[in-house]
Short mmCIF file of C-alpha atoms in Angstrom, two decimals:
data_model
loop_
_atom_site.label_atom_id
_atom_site.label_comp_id
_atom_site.label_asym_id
_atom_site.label_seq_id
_atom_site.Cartn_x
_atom_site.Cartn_y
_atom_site.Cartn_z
CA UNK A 1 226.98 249.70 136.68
CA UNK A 2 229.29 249.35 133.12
CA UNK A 3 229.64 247.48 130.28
CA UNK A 4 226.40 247.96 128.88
CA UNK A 5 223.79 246.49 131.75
CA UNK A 6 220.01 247.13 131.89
CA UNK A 7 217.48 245.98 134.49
CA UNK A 8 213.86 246.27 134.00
CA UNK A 9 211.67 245.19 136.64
CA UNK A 10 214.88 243.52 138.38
CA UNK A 11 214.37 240.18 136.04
CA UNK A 12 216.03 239.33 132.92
CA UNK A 13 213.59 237.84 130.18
CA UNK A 14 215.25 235.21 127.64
CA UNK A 15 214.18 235.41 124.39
CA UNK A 16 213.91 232.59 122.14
CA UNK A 17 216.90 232.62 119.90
CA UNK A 18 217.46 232.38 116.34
CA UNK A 19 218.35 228.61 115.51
CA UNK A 20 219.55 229.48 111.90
CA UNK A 21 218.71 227.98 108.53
CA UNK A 22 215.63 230.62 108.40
CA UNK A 23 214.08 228.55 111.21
CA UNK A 24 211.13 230.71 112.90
CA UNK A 25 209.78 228.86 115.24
CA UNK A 26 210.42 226.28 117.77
CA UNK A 27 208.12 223.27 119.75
CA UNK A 28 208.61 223.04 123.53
CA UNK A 29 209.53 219.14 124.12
CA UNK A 30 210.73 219.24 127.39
CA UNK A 31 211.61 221.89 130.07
CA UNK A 32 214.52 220.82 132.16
CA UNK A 33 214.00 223.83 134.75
CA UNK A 34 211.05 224.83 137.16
CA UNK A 35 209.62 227.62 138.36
CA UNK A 36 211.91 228.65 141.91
CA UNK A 37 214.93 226.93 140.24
CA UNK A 38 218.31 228.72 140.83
CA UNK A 39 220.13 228.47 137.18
CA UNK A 40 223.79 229.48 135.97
CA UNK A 41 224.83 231.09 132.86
CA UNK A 42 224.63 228.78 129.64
CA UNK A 43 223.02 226.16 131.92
CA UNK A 44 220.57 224.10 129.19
CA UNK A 45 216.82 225.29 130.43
CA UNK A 46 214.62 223.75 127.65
CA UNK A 47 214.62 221.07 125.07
CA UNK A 48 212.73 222.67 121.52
CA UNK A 49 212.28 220.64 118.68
CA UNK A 50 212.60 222.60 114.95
CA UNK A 51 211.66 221.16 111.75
CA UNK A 52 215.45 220.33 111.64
CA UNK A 53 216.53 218.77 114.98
CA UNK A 54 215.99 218.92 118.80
CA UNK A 55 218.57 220.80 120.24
CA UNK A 56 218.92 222.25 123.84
CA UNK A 57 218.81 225.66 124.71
CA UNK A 58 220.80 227.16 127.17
CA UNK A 59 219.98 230.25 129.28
CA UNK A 60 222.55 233.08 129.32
CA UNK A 61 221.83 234.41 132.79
CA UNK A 62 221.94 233.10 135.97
CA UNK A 63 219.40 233.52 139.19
CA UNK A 64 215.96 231.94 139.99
CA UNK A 65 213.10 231.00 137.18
CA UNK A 66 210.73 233.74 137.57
CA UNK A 67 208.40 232.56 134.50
CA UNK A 68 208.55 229.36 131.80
CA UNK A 69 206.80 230.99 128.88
CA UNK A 70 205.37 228.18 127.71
CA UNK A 71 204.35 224.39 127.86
CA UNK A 72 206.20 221.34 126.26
CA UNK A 73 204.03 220.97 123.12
CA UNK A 74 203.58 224.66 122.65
CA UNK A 75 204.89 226.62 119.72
CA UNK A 76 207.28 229.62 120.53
CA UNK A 77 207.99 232.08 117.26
CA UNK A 78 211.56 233.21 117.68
CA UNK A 79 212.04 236.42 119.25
CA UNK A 80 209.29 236.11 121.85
CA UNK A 81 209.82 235.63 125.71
CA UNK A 82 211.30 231.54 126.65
CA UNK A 83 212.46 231.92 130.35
CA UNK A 84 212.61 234.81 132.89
CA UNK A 85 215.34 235.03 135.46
CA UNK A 86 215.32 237.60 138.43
CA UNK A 87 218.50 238.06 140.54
CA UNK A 88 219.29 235.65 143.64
CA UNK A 89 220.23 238.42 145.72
CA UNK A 90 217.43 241.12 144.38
CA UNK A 91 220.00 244.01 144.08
CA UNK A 92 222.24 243.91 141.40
CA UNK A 93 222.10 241.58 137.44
CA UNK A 94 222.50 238.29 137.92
CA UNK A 95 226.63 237.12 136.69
CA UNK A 96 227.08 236.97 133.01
CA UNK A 97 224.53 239.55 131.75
CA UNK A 98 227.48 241.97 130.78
CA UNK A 99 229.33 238.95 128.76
CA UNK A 100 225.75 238.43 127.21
CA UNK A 101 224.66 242.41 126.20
CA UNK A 102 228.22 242.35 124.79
CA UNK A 103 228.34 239.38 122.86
CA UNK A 104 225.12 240.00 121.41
CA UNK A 105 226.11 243.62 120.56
CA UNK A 106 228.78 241.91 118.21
CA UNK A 107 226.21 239.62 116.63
CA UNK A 108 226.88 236.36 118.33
CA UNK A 109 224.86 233.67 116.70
CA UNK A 110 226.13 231.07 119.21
CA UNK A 111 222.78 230.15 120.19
CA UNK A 112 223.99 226.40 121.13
CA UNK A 113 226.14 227.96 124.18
CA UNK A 114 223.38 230.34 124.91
CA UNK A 115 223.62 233.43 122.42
CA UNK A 116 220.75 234.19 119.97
CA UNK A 117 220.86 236.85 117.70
CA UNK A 118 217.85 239.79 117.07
CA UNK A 119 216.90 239.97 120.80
CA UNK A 120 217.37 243.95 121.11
CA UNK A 121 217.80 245.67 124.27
CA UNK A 122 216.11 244.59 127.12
CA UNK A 123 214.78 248.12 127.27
CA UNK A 124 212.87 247.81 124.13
CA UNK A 125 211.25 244.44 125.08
CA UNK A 126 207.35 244.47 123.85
CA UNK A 127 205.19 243.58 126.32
CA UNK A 128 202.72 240.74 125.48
CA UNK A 129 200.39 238.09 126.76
CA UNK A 130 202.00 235.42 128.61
CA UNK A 131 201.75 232.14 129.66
CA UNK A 132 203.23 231.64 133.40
CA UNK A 133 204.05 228.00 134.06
CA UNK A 134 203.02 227.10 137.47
CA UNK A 135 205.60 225.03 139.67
CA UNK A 136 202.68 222.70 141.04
CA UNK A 137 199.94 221.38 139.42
CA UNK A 138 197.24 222.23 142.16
CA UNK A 139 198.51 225.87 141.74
CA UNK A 140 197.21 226.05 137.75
CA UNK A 141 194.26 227.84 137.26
CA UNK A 142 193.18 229.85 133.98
CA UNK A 143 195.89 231.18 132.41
CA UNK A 144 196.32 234.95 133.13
CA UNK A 145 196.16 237.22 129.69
CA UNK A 146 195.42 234.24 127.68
CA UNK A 147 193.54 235.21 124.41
CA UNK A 148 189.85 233.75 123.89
CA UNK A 149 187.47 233.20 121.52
CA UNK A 150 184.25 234.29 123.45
CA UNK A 151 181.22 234.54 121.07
CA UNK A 152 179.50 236.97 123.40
CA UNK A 153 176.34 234.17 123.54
CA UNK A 154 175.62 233.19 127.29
CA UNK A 155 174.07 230.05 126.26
CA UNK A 156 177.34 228.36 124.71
CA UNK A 157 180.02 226.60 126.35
CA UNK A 158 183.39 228.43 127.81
CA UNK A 159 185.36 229.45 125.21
CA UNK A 160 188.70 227.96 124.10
CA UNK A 161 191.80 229.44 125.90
CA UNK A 162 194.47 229.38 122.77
CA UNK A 163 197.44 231.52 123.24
CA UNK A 164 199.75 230.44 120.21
CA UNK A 165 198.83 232.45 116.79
CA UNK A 166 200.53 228.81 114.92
CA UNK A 167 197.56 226.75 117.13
CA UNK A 168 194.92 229.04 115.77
CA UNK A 169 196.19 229.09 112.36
CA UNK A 170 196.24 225.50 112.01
CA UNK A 171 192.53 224.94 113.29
CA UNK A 172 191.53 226.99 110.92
CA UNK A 173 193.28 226.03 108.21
CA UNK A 174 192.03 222.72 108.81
CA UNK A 175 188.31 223.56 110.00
CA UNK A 176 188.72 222.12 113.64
CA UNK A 177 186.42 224.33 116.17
CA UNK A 178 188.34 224.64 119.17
CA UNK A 179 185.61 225.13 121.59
CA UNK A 180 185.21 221.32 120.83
CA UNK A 181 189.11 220.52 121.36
CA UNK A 182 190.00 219.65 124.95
CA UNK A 183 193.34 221.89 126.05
CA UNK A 184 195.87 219.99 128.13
CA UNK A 185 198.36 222.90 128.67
CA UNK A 186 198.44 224.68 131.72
CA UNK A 187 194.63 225.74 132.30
CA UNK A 188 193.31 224.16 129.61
CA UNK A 189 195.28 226.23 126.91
CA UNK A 190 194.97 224.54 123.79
CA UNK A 191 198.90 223.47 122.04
CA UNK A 192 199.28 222.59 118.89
CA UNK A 193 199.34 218.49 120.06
CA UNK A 194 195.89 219.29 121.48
CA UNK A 195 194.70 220.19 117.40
CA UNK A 196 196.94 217.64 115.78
CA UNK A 197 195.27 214.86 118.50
CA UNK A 198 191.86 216.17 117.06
CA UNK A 199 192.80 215.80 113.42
CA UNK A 200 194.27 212.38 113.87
CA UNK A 201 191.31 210.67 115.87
CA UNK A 202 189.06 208.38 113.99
CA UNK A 203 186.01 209.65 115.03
CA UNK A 204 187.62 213.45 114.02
CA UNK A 205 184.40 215.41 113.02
CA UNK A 206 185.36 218.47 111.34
CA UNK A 207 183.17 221.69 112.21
CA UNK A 208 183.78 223.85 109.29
CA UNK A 209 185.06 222.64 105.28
CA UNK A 210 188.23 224.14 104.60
CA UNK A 211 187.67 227.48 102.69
CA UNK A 212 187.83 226.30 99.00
CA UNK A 213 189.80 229.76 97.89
CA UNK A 214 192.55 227.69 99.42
CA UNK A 215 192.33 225.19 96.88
CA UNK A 216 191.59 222.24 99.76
CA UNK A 217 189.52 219.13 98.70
CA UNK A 218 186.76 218.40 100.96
CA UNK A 219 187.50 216.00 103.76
CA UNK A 220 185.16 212.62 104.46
CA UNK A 221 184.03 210.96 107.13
CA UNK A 222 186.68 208.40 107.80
CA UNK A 223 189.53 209.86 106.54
CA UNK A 224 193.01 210.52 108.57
CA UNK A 225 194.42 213.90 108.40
CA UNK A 226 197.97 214.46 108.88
CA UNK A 227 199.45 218.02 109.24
CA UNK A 228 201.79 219.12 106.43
CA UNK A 229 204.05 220.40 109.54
CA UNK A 230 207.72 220.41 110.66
CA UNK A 231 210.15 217.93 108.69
CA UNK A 232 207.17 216.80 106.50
CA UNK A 233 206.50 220.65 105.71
CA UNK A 234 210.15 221.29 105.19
CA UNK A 235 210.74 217.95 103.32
CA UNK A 236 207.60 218.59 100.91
CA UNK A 237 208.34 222.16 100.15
CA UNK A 238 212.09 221.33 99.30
CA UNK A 239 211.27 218.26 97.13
CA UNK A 240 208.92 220.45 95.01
CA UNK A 241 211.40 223.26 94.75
CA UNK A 242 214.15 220.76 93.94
CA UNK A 243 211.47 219.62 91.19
CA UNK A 244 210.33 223.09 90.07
CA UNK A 245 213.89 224.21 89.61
CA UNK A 246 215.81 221.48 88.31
CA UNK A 247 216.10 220.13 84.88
CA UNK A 248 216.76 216.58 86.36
CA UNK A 249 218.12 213.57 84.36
CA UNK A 250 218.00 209.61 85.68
CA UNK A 251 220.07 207.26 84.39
CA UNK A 252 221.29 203.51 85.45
CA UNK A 253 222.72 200.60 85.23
CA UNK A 254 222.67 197.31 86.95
CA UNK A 255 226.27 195.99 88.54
CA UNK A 256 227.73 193.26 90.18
CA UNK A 257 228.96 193.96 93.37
CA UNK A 258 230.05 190.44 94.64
CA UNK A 259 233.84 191.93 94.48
CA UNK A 260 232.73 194.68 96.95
CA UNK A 261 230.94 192.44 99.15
CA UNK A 262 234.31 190.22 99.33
CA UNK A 263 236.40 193.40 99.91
CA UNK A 264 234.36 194.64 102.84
CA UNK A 265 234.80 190.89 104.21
CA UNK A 266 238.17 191.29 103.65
CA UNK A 267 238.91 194.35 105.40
CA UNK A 268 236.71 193.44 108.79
CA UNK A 269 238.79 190.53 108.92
CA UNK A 270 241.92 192.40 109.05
CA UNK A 271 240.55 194.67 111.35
CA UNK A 272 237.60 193.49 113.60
CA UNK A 273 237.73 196.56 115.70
CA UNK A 274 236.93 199.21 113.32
CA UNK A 275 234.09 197.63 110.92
CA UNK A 276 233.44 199.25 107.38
CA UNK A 277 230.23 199.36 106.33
CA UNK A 278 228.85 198.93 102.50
CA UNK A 279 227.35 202.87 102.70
CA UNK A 280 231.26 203.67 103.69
CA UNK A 281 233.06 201.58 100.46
CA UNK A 282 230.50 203.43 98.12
CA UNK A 283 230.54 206.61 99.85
CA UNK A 284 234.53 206.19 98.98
CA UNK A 285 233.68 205.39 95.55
CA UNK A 286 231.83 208.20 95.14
CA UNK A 287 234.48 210.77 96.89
CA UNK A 288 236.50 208.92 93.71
CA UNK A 289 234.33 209.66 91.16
CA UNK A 290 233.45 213.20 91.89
CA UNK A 291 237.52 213.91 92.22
CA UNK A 292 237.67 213.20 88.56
CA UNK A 293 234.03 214.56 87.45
CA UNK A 294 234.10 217.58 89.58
CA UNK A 295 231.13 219.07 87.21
CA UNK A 296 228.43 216.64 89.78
CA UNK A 297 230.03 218.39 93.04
CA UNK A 298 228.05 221.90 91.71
CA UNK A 299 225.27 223.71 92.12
CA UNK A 300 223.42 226.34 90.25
CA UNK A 301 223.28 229.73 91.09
CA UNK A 302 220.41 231.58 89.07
CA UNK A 303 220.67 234.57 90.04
CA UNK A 304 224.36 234.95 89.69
CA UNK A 305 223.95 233.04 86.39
CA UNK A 306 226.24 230.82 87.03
CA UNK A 307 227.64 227.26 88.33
CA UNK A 308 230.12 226.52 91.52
CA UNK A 309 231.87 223.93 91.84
CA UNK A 310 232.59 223.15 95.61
CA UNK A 311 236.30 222.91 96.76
CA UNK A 312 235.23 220.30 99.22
CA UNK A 313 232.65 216.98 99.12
CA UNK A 314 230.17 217.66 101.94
CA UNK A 315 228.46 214.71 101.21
CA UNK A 316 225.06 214.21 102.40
CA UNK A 317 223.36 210.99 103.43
CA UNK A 318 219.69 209.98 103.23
CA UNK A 319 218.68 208.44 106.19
CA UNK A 320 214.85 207.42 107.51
CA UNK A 321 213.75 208.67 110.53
CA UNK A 322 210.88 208.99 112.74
CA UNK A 323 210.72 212.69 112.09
CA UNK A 324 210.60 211.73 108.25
CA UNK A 325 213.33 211.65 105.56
CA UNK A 326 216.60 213.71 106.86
CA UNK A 327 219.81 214.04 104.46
CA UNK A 328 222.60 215.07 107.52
CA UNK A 329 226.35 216.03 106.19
CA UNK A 330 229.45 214.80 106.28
CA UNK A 331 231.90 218.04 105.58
CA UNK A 332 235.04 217.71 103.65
CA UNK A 333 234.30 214.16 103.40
CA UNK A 334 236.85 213.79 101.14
CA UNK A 335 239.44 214.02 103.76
CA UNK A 336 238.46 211.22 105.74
CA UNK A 337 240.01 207.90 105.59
CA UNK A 338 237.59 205.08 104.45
CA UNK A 339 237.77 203.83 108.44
CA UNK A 340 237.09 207.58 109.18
CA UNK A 341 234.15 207.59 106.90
CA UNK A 342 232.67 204.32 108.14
CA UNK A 343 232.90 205.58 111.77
CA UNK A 344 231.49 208.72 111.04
CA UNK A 345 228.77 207.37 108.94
CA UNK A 346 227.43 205.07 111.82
CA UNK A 347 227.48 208.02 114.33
CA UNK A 348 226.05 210.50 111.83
CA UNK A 349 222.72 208.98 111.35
CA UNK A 350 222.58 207.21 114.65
CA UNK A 351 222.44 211.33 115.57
CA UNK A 352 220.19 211.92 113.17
CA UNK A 353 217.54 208.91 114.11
CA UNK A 354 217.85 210.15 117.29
CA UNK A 355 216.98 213.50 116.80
CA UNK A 356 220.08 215.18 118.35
CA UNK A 357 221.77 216.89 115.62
CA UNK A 358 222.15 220.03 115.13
CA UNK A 359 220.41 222.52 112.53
CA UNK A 360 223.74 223.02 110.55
CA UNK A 361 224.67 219.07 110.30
CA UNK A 362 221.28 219.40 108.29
CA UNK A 363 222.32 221.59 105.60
CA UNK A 364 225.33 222.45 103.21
CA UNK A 365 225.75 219.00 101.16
CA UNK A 366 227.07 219.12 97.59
CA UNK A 367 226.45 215.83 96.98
CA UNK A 368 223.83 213.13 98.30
CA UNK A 369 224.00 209.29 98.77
CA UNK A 370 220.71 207.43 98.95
CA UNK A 371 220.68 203.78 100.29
CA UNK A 372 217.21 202.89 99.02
CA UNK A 373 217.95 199.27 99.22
CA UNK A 374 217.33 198.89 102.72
CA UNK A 375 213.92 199.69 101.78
CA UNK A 376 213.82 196.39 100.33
CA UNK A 377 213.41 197.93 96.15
CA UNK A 378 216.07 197.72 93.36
CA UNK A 379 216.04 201.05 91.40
CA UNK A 380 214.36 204.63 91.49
CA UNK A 381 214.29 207.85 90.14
CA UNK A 382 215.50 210.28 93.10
CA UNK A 383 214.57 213.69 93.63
CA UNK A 384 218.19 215.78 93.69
CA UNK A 385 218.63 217.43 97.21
CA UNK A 386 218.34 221.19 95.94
CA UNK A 387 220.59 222.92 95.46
CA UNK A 388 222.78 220.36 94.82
CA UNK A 389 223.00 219.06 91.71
CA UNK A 390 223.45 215.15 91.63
CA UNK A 391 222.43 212.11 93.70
CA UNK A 392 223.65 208.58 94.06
CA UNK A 393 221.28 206.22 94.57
CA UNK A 394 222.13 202.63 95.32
CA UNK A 395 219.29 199.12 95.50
CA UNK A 396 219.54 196.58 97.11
CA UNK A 397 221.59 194.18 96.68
CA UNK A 398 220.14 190.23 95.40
CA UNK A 399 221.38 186.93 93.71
CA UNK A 400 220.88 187.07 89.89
CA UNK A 401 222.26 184.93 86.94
CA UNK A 402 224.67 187.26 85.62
CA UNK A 403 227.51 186.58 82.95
CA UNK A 404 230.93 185.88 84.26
CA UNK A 405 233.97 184.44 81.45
CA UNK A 406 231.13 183.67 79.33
CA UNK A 407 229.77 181.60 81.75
CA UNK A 408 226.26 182.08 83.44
CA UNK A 409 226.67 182.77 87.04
CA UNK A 410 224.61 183.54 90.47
CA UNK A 411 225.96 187.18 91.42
CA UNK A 412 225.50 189.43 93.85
CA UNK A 413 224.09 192.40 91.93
CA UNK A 414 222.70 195.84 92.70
CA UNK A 415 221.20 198.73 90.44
CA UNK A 416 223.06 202.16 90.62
CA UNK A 417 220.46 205.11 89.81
CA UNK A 418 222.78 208.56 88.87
CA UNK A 419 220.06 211.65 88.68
CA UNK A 420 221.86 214.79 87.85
CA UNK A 421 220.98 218.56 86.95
CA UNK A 422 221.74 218.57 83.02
CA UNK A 423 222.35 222.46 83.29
CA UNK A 424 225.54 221.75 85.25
CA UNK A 425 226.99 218.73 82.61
CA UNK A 426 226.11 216.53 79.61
CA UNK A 427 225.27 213.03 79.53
CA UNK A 428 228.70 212.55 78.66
CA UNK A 429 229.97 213.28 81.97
CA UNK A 430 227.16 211.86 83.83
CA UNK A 431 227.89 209.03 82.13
CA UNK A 432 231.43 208.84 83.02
CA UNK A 433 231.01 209.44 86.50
CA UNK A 434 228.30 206.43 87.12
CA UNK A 435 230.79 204.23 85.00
CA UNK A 436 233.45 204.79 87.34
CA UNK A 437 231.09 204.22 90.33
CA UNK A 438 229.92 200.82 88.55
CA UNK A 439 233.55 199.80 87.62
CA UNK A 440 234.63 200.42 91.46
CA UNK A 441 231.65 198.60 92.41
CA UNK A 442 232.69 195.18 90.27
CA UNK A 443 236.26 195.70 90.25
CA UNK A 444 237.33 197.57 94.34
CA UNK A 445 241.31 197.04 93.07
CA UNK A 446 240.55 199.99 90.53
CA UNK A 447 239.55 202.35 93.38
CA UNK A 448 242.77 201.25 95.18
CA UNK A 449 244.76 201.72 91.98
CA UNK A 450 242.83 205.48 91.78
CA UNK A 451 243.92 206.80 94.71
#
């Protein structure tokens, strides 16, 4: 055989690939093969779920699933064994694997069409513990080189089968004893869901007080833990840094927006078929306003000492999910028409309620846009989405007496909230740039007359 092939013990193993974005881990949601199914190359095997997106996974060999390493629910740390294939016809590799050995040779990082980088040679694979996934459920039965916590006393209860390292880790970190935690993985292994479920019930009793070294308050009776996992982990840890790092600066000012909200009418009259939104008329204003205060399309690089100033807007937009607060990006916004940007703003963060975008539409942005208003509130002081170094943020929109020709008025009127990194600009330009927003905002004809 050429072009690079190994076989050991006639099967090919899959590794979990390298999603990007330093992402090390990944939750089985759903697998969408079984044990005995026949599979090609870059056929999609499982559904994961990162603290970015869910994305599918495809499989870069083809034969028969030998082995699902894993349950849905269960955490897999990148590198380690996802799916084993063996050949149809049990001689030679199944098709593909010499496109695959190759491609990963030359560092494919493809993973979305089934190439992950860091595998190493099949030949160097380490052999560990693993979890086979039965293909019926009268078939499952204690799972075979699953770790346990056996105390060794013949008077206490079976011990806990827990297999994931991240399952253990968060028990104890949050004093749950898993001999009292009822596993619903295949032969009652213990996932992570089966811990979280335990933290979440009212009744929770908690066997152990978190060690106090780790600077944890005590917990009460009564009161609801939530895991500082996933999205919330990664949201939480980049809000602080963003707050750590930044030398952040609010300011406002309140505007009347009526002339927007007559534009927009205007425009979906003319053309019913391709609606533009609000978020799309102030995302345009904003594309305006950084074009002439370039300084707010930045970020800071500390250890170059030093600030860049993006060629392009890739401008990010907040949106509220079920998985938490997301900011997905629009690239080179800049360079879409104002149609363009209200199409792909509805299809953006209909992607990104949904879950289905992918780790890279996460990450990137220069500048952020935060629709607050739907929330319901008029004004804030936003966080700035490190490391960018400015973010919009627009209220909602209400009837106020406001001052028209001298002459007291009902208006529709909003709040515009402009918090930028003063190491990148002065207020002076800050200043200038939310002025332009606000006078785009009240008058639309001088965003026309800007372009």
């Amino acid at each position: 055989m050429g072009g690079g092939m190994t076989i050991v013990e006639r099967t090919q193993v899959f590794l979990l690939p390298d999603l990007g974005e330093g992402l090390s881990e990944a939750e089985i949601v759903e697998w969408r093969v079984a044990v005995g199914d026949v599979v090609t190359v870059d056929q999609s095997v499982v559904e994961v779920e990162t603290a970015k997106a869910v994305v599918d996974v495809p499989c870069p060999y083809a034969g028969r699933v030998v082995t699902l390493h894993g349950a849905a629910g269960e955490v897999r740390p990148v590198g380690q064994p996802l799916i084993t294939i063996a050949p149809l016809d049990g001689g030679d590799e199944p098709t593909g694997h010499a496109t695959y050995r190759e491609e990963e040779r030359a560092g494919s990082g493809n993973v979305l069409i089934g190439y992950g980088t860091g595998h190493g040679g099949a030949t160097r694979r380490r052999r560990r513990p693993r979890l086979a996934v039965a293909p019926e459920p009268a078939d499952v039965g204690p799972a075979a080189g699953a770790v346990t916590e056996a105390s060794g006393d013949p008077t206490r209860s079976p011990a806990a089968l827990v297999i994931s390292p991240i399952v253990r880790r968060l028990a104890r970190e949050h004093g749950v004893d898993l001999d009292t935690v009822r596993g619903t993985g295949p032969g009652g292994v213990i996932r992570r869901a089966d811990v979280e479920a335990a933290l979440s019930a009212p009744a929770a009793r908690l066997a152990a007080v978190p060690d106090p070294q780790v600077g944890s308050a005590p917990v009460g009776d009564g009161d609801v833990i939530v895991p500082l996992t996933g999205v919330r982990k990664v949201i939480a840890d980049k809000l602080s840094r963003s707050r750590r790092e930044i030398p952040e600066v609010t300011i406002w000012v309140d505007v009347d927006a009526t002339g927007l909200l007559e534009t927009r009418a205007a425009i979906n009259a003319a053309t019913p078929d391709a609606p533009v939104s609000i978020l799309a008329l102030l995302a345009r204003i904003c594309l305006s306003g950084l074009r002439r205060f370039p300084q707010l399309n930045a970020r800071v690089d500390t250890e170059g000492q030093r600030i860049i100033q993006s060629a392009g807007v890739h401008l990010g937009i907040a949106a509220q999910t079920d998985r938490g607060l997301l900011v997905p990006v629009l690239r080179d916004a800049q360079r879409l028409t104002t149609a363009e940007l209200a199409a792909e703003l509805a299809a953006t963060t209909a992607a990104a309620r949904a879950g289905s975008l992918p780790p890279a539409r996460l990450t990137g942005g220069t500048f952020t846009l935060n629709n607050y208003g739907v929330f319901g509130v008029d004004g804030s002081t936003p966080i700035i989405n490190h490391p960018e170094a400015a973010l919009l943020g627009v209220g909602r929109i209400v009837d106020k007496p406001w001052v028209v020709d001298g002459q007291l008025a009902v208006r529709k009127v909003t709040q515009l909230s402009l918090t930028f990194d003063h190491r990148v600009c002065d207020g002076g330009v800050a200043g200038g740039f939310l002025r332009h927003v606000a006078d785009c905002v009240e008058r639309p004809a001088l965003l026309i007359a800007a372009v």
